[in-house]
């Protein structure tokens, strides 16, 4: 299975400050069509995962532009330009190139 | 905006079979795949498998011998069956829509506890 390794696992941040989460894949995430598929989810307390970013850097509709994704394999990054209180939760990366699809362990973002 | 809602028992006995249903509203089932994942404290998020709108299935090898996913597009529903349950299957189970090589919409989740 492709192992997705996130760091850090815990990320205390100050409101208004930037935050960055890393995700490293153990295998290539480049599909035969040349696209790289890496998805980021946000899971707020008590809620189900919500997709923020797909195909490394494409933001979903309704996702604030303070969220951005980047990377070219095996290292990917989710950045929050200015953290707001509603951003508290656990963030996961996921790969769906190799079967079975796999997730990172999650990074817990909390306010200092 | 598509919405997904899981339904089923919250408590199942060891060795029994778990049956969950996901009802899809606000969108069509065609042209998408429909899947199940679960989340437990010990194992994090795990993708169980998915089924296409035409019935083709993919199952996580770690669960393949115990899993069946089926679909009934006339009812806008798809289902999960997981057999031979143990305490390790205790988790929150989510249904989700898959498109391309990602999954974009998830249900709220249902907690399933395996205990006698």
mmCIF file of N, CA, C and O in Angstrom, chain B residues 20-55:
data_model
loop_
_atom_site.group_PDB
_atom_site.id
_atom_site.type_symbol
_atom_site.label_atom_id
_atom_site.label_comp_id
_atom_site.label_asym_id
_atom_site.label_seq_id
_atom_site.Cartn_x
_atom_site.Cartn_y
_atom_site.Cartn_z
ATOM 1 N N UNK B 20 -25.141 -1.639 6.238
ATOM 2 C CA UNK B 20 -25.383 -0.197 6.228
ATOM 3 C C UNK B 20 -25.894 0.222 4.851
ATOM 4 O O UNK B 20 -25.513 -0.355 3.832
ATOM 5 N N UNK B 21 -26.735 1.237 4.853
ATOM 6 C CA UNK B 21 -27.268 1.784 3.608
ATOM 7 C C UNK B 21 -26.951 3.273 3.550
ATOM 8 O O UNK B 21 -26.979 3.965 4.574
ATOM 9 N N UNK B 22 -26.647 3.751 2.363
ATOM 10 C CA UNK B 22 -26.419 5.174 2.138
ATOM 11 C C UNK B 22 -27.451 5.672 1.136
ATOM 12 O O UNK B 22 -27.571 5.118 0.027
ATOM 13 N N UNK B 23 -28.196 6.678 1.517
ATOM 14 C CA UNK B 23 -29.209 7.271 0.644
ATOM 15 C C UNK B 23 -28.667 8.568 0.074
ATOM 16 O O UNK B 23 -28.197 9.434 0.828
ATOM 17 N N UNK B 24 -28.735 8.686 -1.232
ATOM 18 C CA UNK B 24 -28.203 9.846 -1.948
ATOM 19 C C UNK B 24 -29.349 10.757 -2.367
ATOM 20 O O UNK B 24 -30.338 10.296 -2.945
ATOM 21 N N UNK B 25 -29.221 12.032 -2.082
ATOM 22 C CA UNK B 25 -30.243 12.995 -2.492
ATOM 23 C C UNK B 25 -29.584 14.218 -3.106
ATOM 24 O O UNK B 25 -28.403 14.490 -2.872
ATOM 25 N N UNK B 26 -30.351 14.943 -3.909
ATOM 26 C CA UNK B 26 -29.840 16.176 -4.500
ATOM 27 C C UNK B 26 -28.931 15.983 -5.685
ATOM 28 O O UNK B 26 -28.267 16.937 -6.113
ATOM 29 N N UNK B 27 -28.895 14.754 -6.227
ATOM 30 C CA UNK B 27 -28.042 14.526 -7.383
ATOM 31 C C UNK B 27 -28.277 13.144 -7.955
ATOM 32 O O UNK B 27 -28.932 12.303 -7.338
ATOM 33 N N UNK B 28 -27.714 12.913 -9.141
ATOM 34 C CA UNK B 28 -27.862 11.620 -9.785
ATOM 35 C C UNK B 28 -26.726 10.691 -9.384
ATOM 36 O O UNK B 28 -25.623 11.123 -9.076
ATOM 37 N N UNK B 29 -27.000 9.401 -9.451
ATOM 38 C CA UNK B 29 -25.964 8.432 -9.133
ATOM 39 C C UNK B 29 -25.130 8.075 -10.368
ATOM 40 O O UNK B 29 -24.006 7.569 -10.224
ATOM 41 N N UNK B 30 -25.654 8.348 -11.535
ATOM 42 C CA UNK B 30 -24.938 7.975 -12.752
ATOM 43 C C UNK B 30 -23.671 8.799 -12.912
ATOM 44 O O UNK B 30 -23.580 9.946 -12.464
ATOM 45 N N UNK B 31 -22.678 8.191 -13.514
ATOM 46 C CA UNK B 31 -21.382 8.807 -13.814
ATOM 47 C C UNK B 31 -20.480 8.959 -12.596
ATOM 48 O O UNK B 31 -19.419 9.577 -12.699
ATOM 49 N N UNK B 32 -20.905 8.433 -11.454
ATOM 50 C CA UNK B 32 -20.063 8.496 -10.262
ATOM 51 C C UNK B 32 -19.867 7.091 -9.710
ATOM 52 O O UNK B 32 -20.618 6.169 -10.008
ATOM 53 N N UNK B 33 -18.850 6.971 -8.858
ATOM 54 C CA UNK B 33 -18.714 5.786 -8.027
ATOM 55 C C UNK B 33 -19.111 6.162 -6.609
ATOM 56 O O UNK B 33 -19.078 7.337 -6.231
ATOM 57 N N UNK B 34 -19.471 5.139 -5.854
ATOM 58 C CA UNK B 34 -20.019 5.366 -4.506
ATOM 59 C C UNK B 34 -19.309 4.440 -3.543
ATOM 60 O O UNK B 34 -19.243 3.225 -3.776
ATOM 61 N N UNK B 35 -18.777 5.009 -2.472
ATOM 62 C CA UNK B 35 -17.905 4.212 -1.627
ATOM 63 C C UNK B 35 -18.154 4.328 -0.144
ATOM 64 O O UNK B 35 -18.994 5.119 0.314
ATOM 65 N N UNK B 36 -17.410 3.514 0.572
ATOM 66 C CA UNK B 36 -17.467 3.485 2.031
ATOM 67 C C UNK B 36 -16.069 3.622 2.608
ATOM 68 O O UNK B 36 -15.099 3.063 2.075
ATOM 69 N N UNK B 37 -15.989 4.370 3.689
ATOM 70 C CA UNK B 37 -14.750 4.450 4.444
ATOM 71 C C UNK B 37 -15.092 4.319 5.918
ATOM 72 O O UNK B 37 -16.276 4.348 6.286
ATOM 73 N N UNK B 38 -14.085 4.157 6.738
ATOM 74 C CA UNK B 38 -14.329 4.100 8.166
ATOM 75 C C UNK B 38 -13.179 4.773 8.912
ATOM 76 O O UNK B 38 -12.074 4.915 8.379
ATOM 77 N N UNK B 39 -13.489 5.176 10.127
ATOM 78 C CA UNK B 39 -12.522 5.908 10.931
ATOM 79 C C UNK B 39 -12.549 5.377 12.352
ATOM 80 O O UNK B 39 -13.566 5.451 13.025
ATOM 81 N N UNK B 40 -11.444 4.820 12.769
ATOM 82 C CA UNK B 40 -11.333 4.344 14.142
ATOM 83 C C UNK B 40 -10.104 4.963 14.763
ATOM 84 O O UNK B 40 -9.160 5.311 14.057
ATOM 85 N N UNK B 41 -10.092 5.116 16.093
ATOM 86 C CA UNK B 41 -8.941 5.743 16.758
ATOM 87 C C UNK B 41 -7.640 5.019 16.466
ATOM 88 O O UNK B 41 -6.603 5.615 16.319
ATOM 89 N N UNK B 42 -7.710 3.718 16.375
ATOM 90 C CA UNK B 42 -6.483 2.950 16.202
ATOM 91 C C UNK B 42 -5.918 2.950 14.803
ATOM 92 O O UNK B 42 -4.719 2.807 14.610
ATOM 93 N N UNK B 43 -6.789 3.136 13.787
ATOM 94 C CA UNK B 43 -6.324 2.987 12.402
ATOM 95 C C UNK B 43 -6.570 4.215 11.544
ATOM 96 O O UNK B 43 -6.271 4.212 10.382
ATOM 97 N N UNK B 44 -7.122 5.271 12.098
ATOM 98 C CA UNK B 44 -7.337 6.466 11.291
ATOM 99 C C UNK B 44 -8.388 6.220 10.228
ATOM 100 O O UNK B 44 -9.291 5.414 10.396
ATOM 101 N N UNK B 45 -8.246 6.923 9.106
ATOM 102 C CA UNK B 45 -9.198 6.778 8.008
ATOM 103 C C UNK B 45 -8.786 5.631 7.091
ATOM 104 O O UNK B 45 -7.620 5.514 6.699
ATOM 105 N N UNK B 46 -9.750 4.818 6.743
ATOM 106 C CA UNK B 46 -9.505 3.653 5.883
ATOM 107 C C UNK B 46 -10.581 3.609 4.799
ATOM 108 O O UNK B 46 -11.772 3.653 5.122
ATOM 109 N N UNK B 47 -10.151 3.535 3.550
ATOM 110 C CA UNK B 47 -11.109 3.411 2.453
ATOM 111 C C UNK B 47 -11.452 1.936 2.281
ATOM 112 O O UNK B 47 -10.577 1.122 2.006
ATOM 113 N N UNK B 48 -12.732 1.598 2.431
ATOM 114 C CA UNK B 48 -13.152 0.207 2.396
ATOM 115 C C UNK B 48 -13.312 -0.286 0.956
ATOM 116 O O UNK B 48 -12.902 -1.390 0.602
ATOM 117 N N UNK B 49 -13.934 0.531 0.134
ATOM 118 C CA UNK B 49 -14.152 0.133 -1.253
ATOM 119 C C UNK B 49 -15.213 0.996 -1.888
ATOM 120 O O UNK B 49 -15.809 1.861 -1.241
ATOM 121 N N UNK B 50 -15.452 0.762 -3.196
ATOM 122 C CA UNK B 50 -16.484 1.530 -3.869
ATOM 123 C C UNK B 50 -17.078 0.739 -5.015
ATOM 124 O O UNK B 50 -16.537 -0.307 -5.416
ATOM 125 N N UNK B 51 -18.187 1.248 -5.514
ATOM 126 C CA UNK B 51 -18.923 0.610 -6.596
ATOM 127 C C UNK B 51 -19.270 1.679 -7.623
ATOM 128 O O UNK B 51 -19.622 2.805 -7.262
ATOM 129 N N UNK B 52 -19.154 1.341 -8.891
ATOM 130 C CA UNK B 52 -19.517 2.282 -9.947
ATOM 131 C C UNK B 52 -21.032 2.267 -10.136
ATOM 132 O O UNK B 52 -21.732 1.379 -9.632
ATOM 133 N N UNK B 53 -21.531 3.223 -10.896
ATOM 134 C CA UNK B 53 -22.968 3.284 -11.140
ATOM 135 C C UNK B 53 -23.453 2.084 -11.946
ATOM 136 O O UNK B 53 -24.648 1.772 -11.946
ATOM 137 N N UNK B 54 -22.527 1.385 -12.602
ATOM 138 C CA UNK B 54 -22.902 0.191 -13.372
ATOM 139 C C UNK B 54 -22.626 -1.099 -12.610
ATOM 140 O O UNK B 54 -22.850 -2.186 -13.139
ATOM 141 N N UNK B 55 -22.150 -0.992 -11.359
ATOM 142 C CA UNK B 55 -22.004 -2.164 -10.507
ATOM 143 C C UNK B 55 -20.608 -2.742 -10.370
ATOM 144 O O UNK B 55 -20.417 -3.725 -9.655
#
